[in-house]
Structures are given as structure tokens and as C-alpha cells.
Short mmCIF file of C-alpha atoms in Angstrom, two decimals:
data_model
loop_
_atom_site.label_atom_id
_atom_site.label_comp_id
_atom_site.label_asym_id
_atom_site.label_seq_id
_atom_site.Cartn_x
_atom_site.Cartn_y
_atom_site.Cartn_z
CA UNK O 1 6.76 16.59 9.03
CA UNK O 2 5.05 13.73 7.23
CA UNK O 3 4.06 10.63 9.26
CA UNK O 4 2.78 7.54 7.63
CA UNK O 5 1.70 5.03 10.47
CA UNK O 6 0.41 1.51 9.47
CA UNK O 7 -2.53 -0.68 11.13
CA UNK O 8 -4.60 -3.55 10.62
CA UNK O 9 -2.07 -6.67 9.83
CA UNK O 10 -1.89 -9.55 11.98
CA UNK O 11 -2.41 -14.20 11.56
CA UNK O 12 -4.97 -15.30 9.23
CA UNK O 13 -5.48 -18.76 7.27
CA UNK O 14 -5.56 -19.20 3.84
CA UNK O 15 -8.32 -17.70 2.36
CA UNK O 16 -9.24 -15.18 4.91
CA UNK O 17 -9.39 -11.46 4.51
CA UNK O 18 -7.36 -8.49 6.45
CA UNK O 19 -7.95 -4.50 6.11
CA UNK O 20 -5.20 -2.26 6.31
CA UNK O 21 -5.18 1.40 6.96
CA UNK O 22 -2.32 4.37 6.98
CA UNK O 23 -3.03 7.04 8.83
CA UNK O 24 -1.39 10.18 7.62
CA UNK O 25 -0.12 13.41 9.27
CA UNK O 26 1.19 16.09 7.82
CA UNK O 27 0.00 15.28 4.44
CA UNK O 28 -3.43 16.01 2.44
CA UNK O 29 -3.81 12.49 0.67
CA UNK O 30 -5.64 14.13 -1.81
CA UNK O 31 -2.46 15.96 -2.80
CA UNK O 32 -0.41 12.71 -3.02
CA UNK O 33 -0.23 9.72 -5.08
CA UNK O 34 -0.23 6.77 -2.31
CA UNK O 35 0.41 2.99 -2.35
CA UNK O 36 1.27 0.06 -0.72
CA UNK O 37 4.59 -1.84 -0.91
CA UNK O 38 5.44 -5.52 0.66
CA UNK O 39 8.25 -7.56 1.65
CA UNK O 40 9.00 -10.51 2.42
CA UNK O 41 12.25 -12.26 4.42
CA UNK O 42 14.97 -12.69 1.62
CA UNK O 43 12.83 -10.92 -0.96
CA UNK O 44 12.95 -7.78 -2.55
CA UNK O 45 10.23 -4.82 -1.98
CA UNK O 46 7.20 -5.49 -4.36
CA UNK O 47 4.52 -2.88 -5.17
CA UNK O 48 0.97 -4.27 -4.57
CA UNK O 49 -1.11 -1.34 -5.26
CA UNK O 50 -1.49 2.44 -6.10
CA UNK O 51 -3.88 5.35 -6.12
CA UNK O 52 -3.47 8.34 -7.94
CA UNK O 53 -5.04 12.01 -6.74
CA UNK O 54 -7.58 11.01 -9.42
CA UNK O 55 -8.69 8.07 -7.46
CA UNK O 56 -7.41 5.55 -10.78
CA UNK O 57 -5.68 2.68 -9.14
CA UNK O 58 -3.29 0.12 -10.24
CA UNK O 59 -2.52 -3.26 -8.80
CA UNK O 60 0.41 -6.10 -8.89
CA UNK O 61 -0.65 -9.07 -11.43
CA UNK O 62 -0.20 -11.35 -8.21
CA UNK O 63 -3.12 -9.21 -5.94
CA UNK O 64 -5.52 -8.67 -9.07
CA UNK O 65 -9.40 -9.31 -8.16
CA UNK O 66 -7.99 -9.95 -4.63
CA UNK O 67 -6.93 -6.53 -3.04
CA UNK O 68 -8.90 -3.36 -3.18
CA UNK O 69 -7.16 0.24 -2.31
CA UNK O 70 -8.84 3.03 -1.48
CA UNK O 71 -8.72 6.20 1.16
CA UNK O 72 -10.87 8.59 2.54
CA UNK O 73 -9.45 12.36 1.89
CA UNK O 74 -11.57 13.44 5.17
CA UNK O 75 -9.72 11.30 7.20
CA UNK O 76 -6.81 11.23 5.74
CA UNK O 77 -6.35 7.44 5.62
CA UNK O 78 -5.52 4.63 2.84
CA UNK O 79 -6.27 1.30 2.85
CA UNK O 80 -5.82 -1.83 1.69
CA UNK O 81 -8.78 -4.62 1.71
CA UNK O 82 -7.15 -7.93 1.31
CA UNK O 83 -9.43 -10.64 0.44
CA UNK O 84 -8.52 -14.96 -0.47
CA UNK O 85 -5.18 -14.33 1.27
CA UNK O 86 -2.60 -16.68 0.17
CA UNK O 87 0.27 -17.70 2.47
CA UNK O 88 2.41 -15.94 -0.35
CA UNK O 89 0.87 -12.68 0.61
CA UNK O 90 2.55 -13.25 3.54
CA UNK O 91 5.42 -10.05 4.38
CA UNK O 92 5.50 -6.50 6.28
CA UNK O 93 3.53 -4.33 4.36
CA UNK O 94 4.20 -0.53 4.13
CA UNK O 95 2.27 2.24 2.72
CA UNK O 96 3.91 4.91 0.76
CA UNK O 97 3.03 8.39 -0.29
CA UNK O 98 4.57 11.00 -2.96
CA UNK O 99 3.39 14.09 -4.29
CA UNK O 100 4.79 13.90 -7.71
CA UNK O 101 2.73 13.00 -10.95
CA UNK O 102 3.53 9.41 -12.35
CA UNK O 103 2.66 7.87 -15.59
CA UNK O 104 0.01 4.32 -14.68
CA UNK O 105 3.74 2.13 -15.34
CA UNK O 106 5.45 3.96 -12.58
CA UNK O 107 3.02 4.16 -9.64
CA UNK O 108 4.25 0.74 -8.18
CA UNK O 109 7.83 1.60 -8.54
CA UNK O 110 9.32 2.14 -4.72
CA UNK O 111 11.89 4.70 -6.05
CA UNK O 112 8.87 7.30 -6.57
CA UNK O 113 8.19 7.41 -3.39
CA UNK O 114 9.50 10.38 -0.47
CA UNK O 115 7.52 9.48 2.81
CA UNK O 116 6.58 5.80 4.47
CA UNK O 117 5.04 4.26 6.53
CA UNK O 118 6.88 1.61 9.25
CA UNK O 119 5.19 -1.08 8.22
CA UNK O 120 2.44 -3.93 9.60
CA UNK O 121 3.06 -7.68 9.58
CA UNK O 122 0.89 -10.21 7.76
CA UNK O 123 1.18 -13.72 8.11
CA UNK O 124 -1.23 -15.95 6.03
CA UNK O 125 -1.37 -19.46 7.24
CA UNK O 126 -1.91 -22.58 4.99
#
């Protein structure tokens, strides 16, 4: 049984940084295309970034040269380095995984995605 379990959110200001990790179990990240989704209250799920089992990664045009993902296969964990937060980043953020192939314009497309995460809060203060 997959299990996707998110850490690392929490209260920053503006301009401050947060890491985020997914632990997973019952899944070989290096076997899996993996991402991270957000949402905010009265907003619809956005993709912010995605790694393919090639290691290229994609990113929303609003995280760009902000947000970094990466994971480490040996333990089995994503994450997400968040950098200049904006309170706009603020929403629960959820990290995703899928074993299927995707072309670059489909990685941050939540559809694609089997198995996630519960989600971790972050709240960006101005």
C-alpha cells in the first residue's frame, strides 16, 4: 500500500523560506514521477512542481527561480525548498506520486497522478 506523508509547512513572513519533505512507503521514488500540488481556500488545485525518474524537473510560472524540487532515492523522500515566499504561496500543499511516463506538458497536471500525500499547511505572512 502506498503512503505519501507530508512535513515541513508551518507561519513564515514574506520573504522567508520553508522545506518540505514526503516521505514515501511502499513506493521506490525512483520508479515514480513525483510532484507537488497546492491549494488554496476557494481555489482550485495548482501544480507547483515535478520530477521525472530522470531527475528533469518542471515548475509553475508563479514558483520559477523561487522553489527547488528534489528527492533522495535512498531515502525515499521528495522535497520542496521554498525560498522569497509570498503570502500568495500561501495553501495546503500535497505531494503526489505516479508511475506512469508523462510528456514535460503533463507532469503538473493533478489528473496523472494515483497516490497522495495528506497535505501540510503554509501560511506566508505579509
Amino acid at each position: 500500500q502506498v503512503q505519501l506523508v507530508e512535513s515541513g509547512g508551518g507561519s513564515v513572513q514574506a520573504g522567508g523560506s520553508l522545506r518540505l519533505s514526503c516521505a514515501g512507503f511502499g513506493v521506490t521514488y525512483s520508479n515514480y514521477k513525483m510532484a507537488w500540488f497546492r491549494q488554496a481556500p476557494g481555489k482550485e488545485r495548482e501544480g507547483v512542481a515535478a520530477i521525472t525518474t530522470g531527475g528533469r524537473a518542471v515548475y509553475a510560472d508563479s514558483v520559477k527561480g523561487r522553489f527547488t524540487i528534489s528527492q533522495d532515492n535512498a531515502k525515499n523522500t521528495l522535497y520542496l525548498q521554498m525560498n522569497i515566499l509570498k503570502p500568495e504561496d500561501t495553501a495546503m500543499y500535497y505531494c503526489a506520486a505516479d508511475f506512469r511516463y508523462d510528456s514535460e506538458a503533463l507532469l503538473l497536471h493533478g489528473h496523472r497522478y494515483n497516490y497522495w500525500g495528506r497535505g501540510t499547511q503554509v501560511t506566508v505572512s505579509s
